[in-house]
Amino acid sequence: YTAKATHSGHHVYRGTDDTHGEDRLHLLEELRLALVDDQLVMHYQPKIDLKTGDVCGVEALVRWNHPTRGLLQPDDFLGLVEESGLMHAMTEIVLRKALDQAATWTGQGRTLTMAVNMSPSSLIDTVLPERISAMLASRGLSPALLVLEITEDFLLSDRERARSILTRLQATGIRISIDDFGTGYSSLAYLRDLPIDELKLDKSFIIPMKDDPRATALVVSTIDMAHSLGLRMVAEGVEDTTAYSELIGFGCDVAQGFLMSHPVPAAELEDWFATRALDGSALGQVSG
Ligand code: C2E
Ligand code: MG
Ligand code: MG
Ligand code: MG
């Protein structure tokens, strides 16, 4: 790894650069320290139920609050985490933080699903279902509140192993969502007999809807096919009110995107909840 300056002046880590032993060792030390020193923080982005306009859940997205480089985004450091073999440790931390937050909100009478992103390497952990069950039970949380967002590459690497892992996870009562759907090589036909609950259509389909009718056509047909397979459809990357209203018309179940809120710290999201409760027009009611 080498540290690279970005336009923002931050240094980011890219696994693709020439690796100099000393640099790599240094970055690895920083990352190890980040894990033990609690430098990872979770931001949360709300999801809106398009049938009711209510907030139905949040997605937990990790950031690294680096002591000198500022707040780093997942794209800046997940490669390093993966390549240094620390993904299991990071996933454990992320799950703990997200479930602690879910327990806090549940305790406040706020029923929200908590979605956590899982790398393929984390899912291979054979005791993951038991670990997650124990983490939920110790917080008194219903398994139905937890959604694991997984990507298509996990499904495609070894179909039978993926099926058995997902079956065990689903049997605990948690839900499985396919993230970035449409960007990989899997088809709905391929997903048909896998134990999954939800598809998240990638933002690269939603964002172009505003100026490309073909993008819209793909969104419409994907929603219809997902429903015919009994899957819930979530649209990510909802950035404008037109897309939001159109998705309601197309029967999409859930929307997530910058239009409603960027991913923000829990305290900021609580302010957003409060503002939204006061101002009935603050989205969800967009369709009128
Ligand atoms: P993802 O799970 O597909 O998350 C959605 C990404 O899109 C997030 O970027 C989010 O900030 C961004 N996004 C949300 N709404 C909009 C929108 O309306 N427009 C646009 N243009 N973008 C939007 P982020 O937070 O940088 O995360 C990037 C990726 O990093 C995630 O993609 C996920 O694959 C991964 N990731 C994030 N947190 C974790 C984690 O805790 N564990 C693991 N294994 N991966 C994570
Ligand atoms: Mg980002
Ligand atoms: Mg996700
Ligand atoms: Mg995604």
mmCIF file with all atom_site columns, C-alpha atoms in Angstrom, residues 23-199:
data_model
loop_
_atom_site.group_PDB
_atom_site.id
_atom_site.type_symbol
_atom_site.label_atom_id
_atom_site.label_alt_id
_atom_site.label_comp_id
_atom_site.label_asym_id
_atom_site.label_entity_id
_atom_site.label_seq_id
_atom_site.pdbx_PDB_ins_code
_atom_site.Cartn_x
_atom_site.Cartn_y
_atom_site.Cartn_z
_atom_site.occupancy
_atom_site.B_iso_or_equiv
_atom_site.pdbx_formal_charge
_atom_site.auth_seq_id
_atom_site.auth_comp_id
_atom_site.auth_asym_id
_atom_site.auth_atom_id
_atom_site.pdbx_PDB_model_num
ATOM 1   C CA . ASP A 1 23  ? 4.437   1.671   4.269   1.00 0.00 ? 23  ASP A CA 1
ATOM 2   C CA . ARG A 1 24  ? 2.339   -1.421  4.430   1.00 0.00 ? 24  ARG A CA 1
ATOM 3   C CA . LEU A 1 25  ? 3.492   -2.219  7.913   1.00 0.00 ? 25  LEU A CA 1
ATOM 4   C CA . HIS A 1 26  ? 2.729   1.338   8.989   1.00 0.00 ? 26  HIS A CA 1
ATOM 5   C CA . LEU A 1 27  ? -0.783  1.319   7.535   1.00 0.00 ? 27  LEU A CA 1
ATOM 6   C CA . LEU A 1 28  ? -1.465  -2.066  9.004   1.00 0.00 ? 28  LEU A CA 1
ATOM 7   C CA . GLU A 1 29  ? -0.431  -0.744  12.414  1.00 0.00 ? 29  GLU A CA 1
ATOM 8   C CA . GLU A 1 30  ? -2.743  2.247   11.978  1.00 0.00 ? 30  GLU A CA 1
ATOM 9   C CA . LEU A 1 31  ? -5.622  -0.047  11.094  1.00 0.00 ? 31  LEU A CA 1
ATOM 10  C CA . ARG A 1 32  ? -4.990  -2.397  14.010  1.00 0.00 ? 32  ARG A CA 1
ATOM 11  C CA . LEU A 1 33  ? -4.884  0.624   16.293  1.00 0.00 ? 33  LEU A CA 1
ATOM 12  C CA . ALA A 1 34  ? -8.122  1.905   14.760  1.00 0.00 ? 34  ALA A CA 1
ATOM 13  C CA . LEU A 1 35  ? -9.859  -1.333  15.719  1.00 0.00 ? 35  LEU A CA 1
ATOM 14  C CA . VAL A 1 36  ? -8.610  -1.462  19.301  1.00 0.00 ? 36  VAL A CA 1
ATOM 15  C CA . ASP A 1 37  ? -8.810  2.313   19.799  1.00 0.00 ? 37  ASP A CA 1
ATOM 16  C CA . ASP A 1 38  ? -12.442 2.492   18.690  1.00 0.00 ? 38  ASP A CA 1
ATOM 17  C CA . GLN A 1 39  ? -11.833 4.764   15.689  1.00 0.00 ? 39  GLN A CA 1
ATOM 18  C CA . LEU A 1 40  ? -14.540 3.127   13.574  1.00 0.00 ? 40  LEU A CA 1
ATOM 19  C CA . VAL A 1 41  ? -17.862 4.947   13.677  1.00 0.00 ? 41  VAL A CA 1
ATOM 20  C CA . MET A 1 42  ? -21.212 4.075   12.163  1.00 0.00 ? 42  MET A CA 1
ATOM 21  C CA . HIS A 1 43  ? -23.348 6.418   10.132  1.00 0.00 ? 43  HIS A CA 1
ATOM 22  C CA . TYR A 1 44  ? -26.980 5.567   9.482   1.00 0.00 ? 44  TYR A CA 1
ATOM 23  C CA . GLN A 1 45  ? -29.116 6.253   6.418   1.00 0.00 ? 45  GLN A CA 1
ATOM 24  C CA . PRO A 1 46  ? -32.915 5.946   6.662   1.00 0.00 ? 46  PRO A CA 1
ATOM 25  C CA . LYS A 1 47  ? -35.129 3.799   4.444   1.00 0.00 ? 47  LYS A CA 1
ATOM 26  C CA . ILE A 1 48  ? -38.685 4.869   3.680   1.00 0.00 ? 48  ILE A CA 1
ATOM 27  C CA . ASP A 1 49  ? -41.636 2.504   3.232   1.00 0.00 ? 49  ASP A CA 1
ATOM 28  C CA . LEU A 1 50  ? -43.181 3.837   0.024   1.00 0.00 ? 50  LEU A CA 1
ATOM 29  C CA . LYS A 1 51  ? -46.630 2.441   0.866   1.00 0.00 ? 51  LYS A CA 1
ATOM 30  C CA . THR A 1 52  ? -46.936 4.413   4.101   1.00 0.00 ? 52  THR A CA 1
ATOM 31  C CA . GLY A 1 53  ? -44.265 7.116   3.854   1.00 0.00 ? 53  GLY A CA 1
ATOM 32  C CA . ASP A 1 54  ? -42.894 5.983   7.224   1.00 0.00 ? 54  ASP A CA 1
ATOM 33  C CA . VAL A 1 55  ? -39.261 5.391   8.074   1.00 0.00 ? 55  VAL A CA 1
ATOM 34  C CA . CYS A 1 56  ? -39.028 1.607   8.218   1.00 0.00 ? 56  CYS A CA 1
ATOM 35  C CA . GLY A 1 57  ? -35.340 1.043   8.784   1.00 0.00 ? 57  GLY A CA 1
ATOM 36  C CA . VAL A 1 58  ? -31.782 2.267   8.544   1.00 0.00 ? 58  VAL A CA 1
ATOM 37  C CA . GLU A 1 59  ? -28.598 1.048   6.909   1.00 0.00 ? 59  GLU A CA 1
ATOM 38  C CA . ALA A 1 60  ? -25.408 1.132   8.961   1.00 0.00 ? 60  ALA A CA 1
ATOM 39  C CA . LEU A 1 61  ? -22.397 2.371   6.989   1.00 0.00 ? 61  LEU A CA 1
ATOM 40  C CA . VAL A 1 62  ? -18.912 2.304   8.498   1.00 0.00 ? 62  VAL A CA 1
ATOM 41  C CA . ARG A 1 63  ? -16.461 5.230   8.593   1.00 0.00 ? 63  ARG A CA 1
ATOM 42  C CA . TRP A 1 64  ? -12.959 5.496   10.008  1.00 0.00 ? 64  TRP A CA 1
ATOM 43  C CA . ASN A 1 65  ? -12.476 8.527   12.197  1.00 0.00 ? 65  ASN A CA 1
ATOM 44  C CA . HIS A 1 66  ? -8.728  8.728   11.578  1.00 0.00 ? 66  HIS A CA 1
ATOM 45  C CA . PRO A 1 67  ? -6.798  10.752  14.188  1.00 0.00 ? 67  PRO A CA 1
ATOM 46  C CA . THR A 1 68  ? -4.898  12.832  11.594  1.00 0.00 ? 68  THR A CA 1
ATOM 47  C CA . ARG A 1 69  ? -6.539  12.195  8.228   1.00 0.00 ? 69  ARG A CA 1
ATOM 48  C CA . GLY A 1 70  ? -10.126 12.951  9.207   1.00 0.00 ? 70  GLY A CA 1
ATOM 49  C CA . LEU A 1 71  ? -13.208 10.909  8.435   1.00 0.00 ? 71  LEU A CA 1
ATOM 50  C CA . LEU A 1 72  ? -12.403 8.208   5.887   1.00 0.00 ? 72  LEU A CA 1
ATOM 51  C CA . GLN A 1 73  ? -15.090 6.617   3.694   1.00 0.00 ? 73  GLN A CA 1
ATOM 52  C CA . PRO A 1 74  ? -15.415 2.847   3.190   1.00 0.00 ? 74  PRO A CA 1
ATOM 53  C CA . ASP A 1 75  ? -13.983 3.011   -0.324  1.00 0.00 ? 75  ASP A CA 1
ATOM 54  C CA . ASP A 1 76  ? -10.807 4.465   1.202   1.00 0.00 ? 76  ASP A CA 1
ATOM 55  C CA . PHE A 1 77  ? -10.069 1.631   3.601   1.00 0.00 ? 77  PHE A CA 1
ATOM 56  C CA . LEU A 1 78  ? -12.185 -1.511  3.062   1.00 0.00 ? 78  LEU A CA 1
ATOM 57  C CA . GLY A 1 79  ? -9.578  -2.846  0.606   1.00 0.00 ? 79  GLY A CA 1
ATOM 58  C CA . LEU A 1 80  ? -6.920  -2.550  3.287   1.00 0.00 ? 80  LEU A CA 1
ATOM 59  C CA . VAL A 1 81  ? -9.174  -4.205  5.872   1.00 0.00 ? 81  VAL A CA 1
ATOM 60  C CA . GLU A 1 82  ? -9.863  -7.090  3.525   1.00 0.00 ? 82  GLU A CA 1
ATOM 61  C CA . GLU A 1 83  ? -6.285  -7.623  2.376   1.00 0.00 ? 83  GLU A CA 1
ATOM 62  C CA . SER A 1 84  ? -4.863  -7.450  5.868   1.00 0.00 ? 84  SER A CA 1
ATOM 63  C CA . GLY A 1 85  ? -7.193  -10.163 7.133   1.00 0.00 ? 85  GLY A CA 1
ATOM 64  C CA . LEU A 1 86  ? -8.986  -7.843  9.536   1.00 0.00 ? 86  LEU A CA 1
ATOM 65  C CA . MET A 1 87  ? -12.462 -8.080  7.979   1.00 0.00 ? 87  MET A CA 1
ATOM 66  C CA . HIS A 1 88  ? -13.715 -10.538 10.603  1.00 0.00 ? 88  HIS A CA 1
ATOM 67  C CA . ALA A 1 89  ? -12.636 -8.186  13.370  1.00 0.00 ? 89  ALA A CA 1
ATOM 68  C CA . MET A 1 90  ? -14.207 -5.192  11.629  1.00 0.00 ? 90  MET A CA 1
ATOM 69  C CA . THR A 1 91  ? -17.493 -7.011  11.004  1.00 0.00 ? 91  THR A CA 1
ATOM 70  C CA . GLU A 1 92  ? -17.678 -7.964  14.666  1.00 0.00 ? 92  GLU A CA 1
ATOM 71  C CA . ILE A 1 93  ? -17.246 -4.306  15.651  1.00 0.00 ? 93  ILE A CA 1
ATOM 72  C CA . VAL A 1 94  ? -19.758 -3.096  13.064  1.00 0.00 ? 94  VAL A CA 1
ATOM 73  C CA . LEU A 1 95  ? -22.376 -5.643  14.164  1.00 0.00 ? 95  LEU A CA 1
ATOM 74  C CA . ARG A 1 96  ? -21.871 -4.770  17.813  1.00 0.00 ? 96  ARG A CA 1
ATOM 75  C CA . LYS A 1 97  ? -22.205 -1.027  17.202  1.00 0.00 ? 97  LYS A CA 1
ATOM 76  C CA . ALA A 1 98  ? -25.194 -1.380  14.876  1.00 0.00 ? 98  ALA A CA 1
ATOM 77  C CA . LEU A 1 99  ? -27.032 -3.727  17.232  1.00 0.00 ? 99  LEU A CA 1
ATOM 78  C CA . ASP A 1 100 ? -26.278 -1.508  20.238  1.00 0.00 ? 100 ASP A CA 1
ATOM 79  C CA . GLN A 1 101 ? -27.853 1.368   18.315  1.00 0.00 ? 101 GLN A CA 1
ATOM 80  C CA . ALA A 1 102 ? -30.813 -0.801  17.281  1.00 0.00 ? 102 ALA A CA 1
ATOM 81  C CA . ALA A 1 103 ? -31.350 -1.708  20.934  1.00 0.00 ? 103 ALA A CA 1
ATOM 82  C CA . THR A 1 104 ? -31.265 1.968   21.924  1.00 0.00 ? 104 THR A CA 1
ATOM 83  C CA . TRP A 1 105 ? -33.845 2.922   19.313  1.00 0.00 ? 105 TRP A CA 1
ATOM 84  C CA . THR A 1 106 ? -36.014 -0.090  20.144  1.00 0.00 ? 106 THR A CA 1
ATOM 85  C CA . GLY A 1 107 ? -35.866 0.939   23.799  1.00 0.00 ? 107 GLY A CA 1
ATOM 86  C CA . GLN A 1 108 ? -37.157 4.368   22.756  1.00 0.00 ? 108 GLN A CA 1
ATOM 87  C CA . GLY A 1 109 ? -40.131 2.734   21.068  1.00 0.00 ? 109 GLY A CA 1
ATOM 88  C CA . ARG A 1 110 ? -38.750 3.271   17.576  1.00 0.00 ? 110 ARG A CA 1
ATOM 89  C CA . THR A 1 111 ? -39.127 0.100   15.538  1.00 0.00 ? 111 THR A CA 1
ATOM 90  C CA . LEU A 1 112 ? -36.585 0.181   12.748  1.00 0.00 ? 112 LEU A CA 1
ATOM 91  C CA . THR A 1 113 ? -34.866 -2.593  10.868  1.00 0.00 ? 113 THR A CA 1
ATOM 92  C CA . MET A 1 114 ? -31.080 -2.363  11.030  1.00 0.00 ? 114 MET A CA 1
ATOM 93  C CA . ALA A 1 115 ? -29.240 -3.313  7.847   1.00 0.00 ? 115 ALA A CA 1
ATOM 94  C CA . VAL A 1 116 ? -25.572 -4.263  8.037   1.00 0.00 ? 116 VAL A CA 1
ATOM 95  C CA . ASN A 1 117 ? -23.311 -4.798  5.025   1.00 0.00 ? 117 ASN A CA 1
ATOM 96  C CA . MET A 1 118 ? -21.484 -8.113  5.018   1.00 0.00 ? 118 MET A CA 1
ATOM 97  C CA . SER A 1 119 ? -18.401 -8.801  2.908   1.00 0.00 ? 119 SER A CA 1
ATOM 98  C CA . PRO A 1 120 ? -18.199 -12.257 1.307   1.00 0.00 ? 120 PRO A CA 1
ATOM 99  C CA . SER A 1 121 ? -15.257 -13.063 3.589   1.00 0.00 ? 121 SER A CA 1
ATOM 100 C CA . SER A 1 122 ? -17.333 -12.356 6.715   1.00 0.00 ? 122 SER A CA 1
ATOM 101 C CA . LEU A 1 123 ? -20.137 -14.615 5.575   1.00 0.00 ? 123 LEU A CA 1
ATOM 102 C CA . ILE A 1 124 ? -17.855 -17.617 5.299   1.00 0.00 ? 124 ILE A CA 1
ATOM 103 C CA . ASP A 1 125 ? -17.487 -17.694 9.104   1.00 0.00 ? 125 ASP A CA 1
ATOM 104 C CA . THR A 1 126 ? -19.194 -20.973 9.976   1.00 0.00 ? 126 THR A CA 1
ATOM 105 C CA . VAL A 1 127 ? -20.327 -19.820 13.410  1.00 0.00 ? 127 VAL A CA 1
ATOM 106 C CA . LEU A 1 128 ? -21.749 -16.518 12.150  1.00 0.00 ? 128 LEU A CA 1
ATOM 107 C CA . PRO A 1 129 ? -25.420 -17.555 12.571  1.00 0.00 ? 129 PRO A CA 1
ATOM 108 C CA . GLU A 1 130 ? -24.815 -18.543 16.201  1.00 0.00 ? 130 GLU A CA 1
ATOM 109 C CA . ARG A 1 131 ? -22.763 -15.414 16.893  1.00 0.00 ? 131 ARG A CA 1
ATOM 110 C CA . ILE A 1 132 ? -25.437 -13.157 15.435  1.00 0.00 ? 132 ILE A CA 1
ATOM 111 C CA . SER A 1 133 ? -28.205 -14.979 17.310  1.00 0.00 ? 133 SER A CA 1
ATOM 112 C CA . ALA A 1 134 ? -26.300 -14.527 20.549  1.00 0.00 ? 134 ALA A CA 1
ATOM 113 C CA . MET A 1 135 ? -25.704 -10.826 19.855  1.00 0.00 ? 135 MET A CA 1
ATOM 114 C CA . LEU A 1 136 ? -29.416 -10.299 19.170  1.00 0.00 ? 136 LEU A CA 1
ATOM 115 C CA . ALA A 1 137 ? -30.528 -12.293 22.207  1.00 0.00 ? 137 ALA A CA 1
ATOM 116 C CA . SER A 1 138 ? -28.184 -10.509 24.602  1.00 0.00 ? 138 SER A CA 1
ATOM 117 C CA . ARG A 1 139 ? -29.770 -7.201  23.550  1.00 0.00 ? 139 ARG A CA 1
ATOM 118 C CA . GLY A 1 140 ? -33.325 -8.551  23.591  1.00 0.00 ? 140 GLY A CA 1
ATOM 119 C CA . LEU A 1 141 ? -33.684 -7.801  19.885  1.00 0.00 ? 141 LEU A CA 1
ATOM 120 C CA . SER A 1 142 ? -35.977 -9.682  17.535  1.00 0.00 ? 142 SER A CA 1
ATOM 121 C CA . PRO A 1 143 ? -33.991 -11.321 14.712  1.00 0.00 ? 143 PRO A CA 1
ATOM 122 C CA . ALA A 1 144 ? -36.505 -9.864  12.255  1.00 0.00 ? 144 ALA A CA 1
ATOM 123 C CA . LEU A 1 145 ? -34.997 -6.431  12.957  1.00 0.00 ? 145 LEU A CA 1
ATOM 124 C CA . LEU A 1 146 ? -31.662 -7.376  11.407  1.00 0.00 ? 146 LEU A CA 1
ATOM 125 C CA . VAL A 1 147 ? -31.080 -7.330  7.657   1.00 0.00 ? 147 VAL A CA 1
ATOM 126 C CA . LEU A 1 148 ? -27.799 -8.533  6.192   1.00 0.00 ? 148 LEU A CA 1
ATOM 127 C CA . GLU A 1 149 ? -26.904 -6.840  2.910   1.00 0.00 ? 149 GLU A CA 1
ATOM 128 C CA . ILE A 1 150 ? -24.779 -9.110  0.766   1.00 0.00 ? 150 ILE A CA 1
ATOM 129 C CA . THR A 1 151 ? -23.492 -8.662  -2.767  1.00 0.00 ? 151 THR A CA 1
ATOM 130 C CA . GLU A 1 152 ? -23.918 -10.877 -5.778  1.00 0.00 ? 152 GLU A CA 1
ATOM 131 C CA . ASP A 1 153 ? -20.251 -11.871 -5.894  1.00 0.00 ? 153 ASP A CA 1
ATOM 132 C CA . PHE A 1 154 ? -20.825 -13.900 -2.743  1.00 0.00 ? 154 PHE A CA 1
ATOM 133 C CA . LEU A 1 155 ? -23.627 -15.852 -4.416  1.00 0.00 ? 155 LEU A CA 1
ATOM 134 C CA . LEU A 1 156 ? -21.608 -16.479 -7.541  1.00 0.00 ? 156 LEU A CA 1
ATOM 135 C CA . SER A 1 157 ? -18.395 -17.705 -5.930  1.00 0.00 ? 157 SER A CA 1
ATOM 136 C CA . ASP A 1 158 ? -19.810 -21.053 -4.801  1.00 0.00 ? 158 ASP A CA 1
ATOM 137 C CA . ARG A 1 159 ? -23.545 -21.377 -5.235  1.00 0.00 ? 159 ARG A CA 1
ATOM 138 C CA . GLU A 1 160 ? -24.082 -24.404 -2.985  1.00 0.00 ? 160 GLU A CA 1
ATOM 139 C CA . ARG A 1 161 ? -21.985 -23.046 -0.173  1.00 0.00 ? 161 ARG A CA 1
ATOM 140 C CA . ALA A 1 162 ? -23.735 -19.677 -0.477  1.00 0.00 ? 162 ALA A CA 1
ATOM 141 C CA . ARG A 1 163 ? -27.096 -21.417 -0.318  1.00 0.00 ? 163 ARG A CA 1
ATOM 142 C CA . SER A 1 164 ? -26.229 -23.361 2.801   1.00 0.00 ? 164 SER A CA 1
ATOM 143 C CA . ILE A 1 165 ? -24.824 -20.295 4.573   1.00 0.00 ? 165 ILE A CA 1
ATOM 144 C CA . LEU A 1 166 ? -27.852 -18.161 3.671   1.00 0.00 ? 166 LEU A CA 1
ATOM 145 C CA . THR A 1 167 ? -30.240 -20.931 4.688   1.00 0.00 ? 167 THR A CA 1
ATOM 146 C CA . ARG A 1 168 ? -28.642 -21.141 8.125   1.00 0.00 ? 168 ARG A CA 1
ATOM 147 C CA . LEU A 1 169 ? -28.702 -17.357 8.522   1.00 0.00 ? 169 LEU A CA 1
ATOM 148 C CA . GLN A 1 170 ? -32.323 -17.078 7.422   1.00 0.00 ? 170 GLN A CA 1
ATOM 149 C CA . ALA A 1 171 ? -33.317 -19.900 9.781   1.00 0.00 ? 171 ALA A CA 1
ATOM 150 C CA . THR A 1 172 ? -32.300 -17.668 12.711  1.00 0.00 ? 172 THR A CA 1
ATOM 151 C CA . GLY A 1 173 ? -35.038 -15.238 11.655  1.00 0.00 ? 173 GLY A CA 1
ATOM 152 C CA . ILE A 1 174 ? -32.825 -12.494 10.226  1.00 0.00 ? 174 ILE A CA 1
ATOM 153 C CA . ARG A 1 175 ? -33.409 -11.221 6.702   1.00 0.00 ? 175 ARG A CA 1
ATOM 154 C CA . ILE A 1 176 ? -31.177 -11.357 3.650   1.00 0.00 ? 176 ILE A CA 1
ATOM 155 C CA . SER A 1 177 ? -30.948 -8.572  1.099   1.00 0.00 ? 177 SER A CA 1
ATOM 156 C CA . ILE A 1 178 ? -29.025 -8.561  -2.185  1.00 0.00 ? 178 ILE A CA 1
ATOM 157 C CA . ASP A 1 179 ? -27.153 -5.245  -2.389  1.00 0.00 ? 179 ASP A CA 1
ATOM 158 C CA . ASP A 1 180 ? -26.142 -3.443  -5.595  1.00 0.00 ? 180 ASP A CA 1
ATOM 159 C CA . PHE A 1 181 ? -28.497 -5.719  -7.499  1.00 0.00 ? 181 PHE A CA 1
ATOM 160 C CA . GLY A 1 182 ? -28.086 -5.441  -11.252 1.00 0.00 ? 182 GLY A CA 1
ATOM 161 C CA . THR A 1 183 ? -24.376 -4.629  -11.242 1.00 0.00 ? 183 THR A CA 1
ATOM 162 C CA . GLY A 1 184 ? -23.177 -8.231  -11.013 1.00 0.00 ? 184 GLY A CA 1
ATOM 163 C CA . TYR A 1 185 ? -23.735 -11.201 -13.205 1.00 0.00 ? 185 TYR A CA 1
ATOM 164 C CA . SER A 1 186 ? -26.551 -12.905 -11.371 1.00 0.00 ? 186 SER A CA 1
ATOM 165 C CA . SER A 1 187 ? -30.023 -12.888 -12.850 1.00 0.00 ? 187 SER A CA 1
ATOM 166 C CA . LEU A 1 188 ? -33.383 -13.138 -11.178 1.00 0.00 ? 188 LEU A CA 1
ATOM 167 C CA . ALA A 1 189 ? -33.643 -16.667 -12.556 1.00 0.00 ? 189 ALA A CA 1
ATOM 168 C CA . TYR A 1 190 ? -30.440 -17.485 -10.704 1.00 0.00 ? 190 TYR A CA 1
ATOM 169 C CA . LEU A 1 191 ? -31.704 -15.928 -7.465  1.00 0.00 ? 191 LEU A CA 1
ATOM 170 C CA . ARG A 1 192 ? -35.093 -17.603 -7.707  1.00 0.00 ? 192 ARG A CA 1
ATOM 171 C CA . ASP A 1 193 ? -34.406 -20.567 -5.426  1.00 0.00 ? 193 ASP A CA 1
ATOM 172 C CA . LEU A 1 194 ? -31.977 -18.896 -3.039  1.00 0.00 ? 194 LEU A CA 1
ATOM 173 C CA . PRO A 1 195 ? -33.158 -18.003 0.484   1.00 0.00 ? 195 PRO A CA 1
ATOM 174 C CA . ILE A 1 196 ? -33.354 -14.228 0.145   1.00 0.00 ? 196 ILE A CA 1
ATOM 175 C CA . ASP A 1 197 ? -35.978 -11.678 1.170   1.00 0.00 ? 197 ASP A CA 1
ATOM 176 C CA . GLU A 1 198 ? -35.130 -8.466  -0.604  1.00 0.00 ? 198 GLU A CA 1
ATOM 177 C CA . LEU A 1 199 ? -33.344 -6.928  -3.567  1.00 0.00 ? 199 LEU A CA 1
#
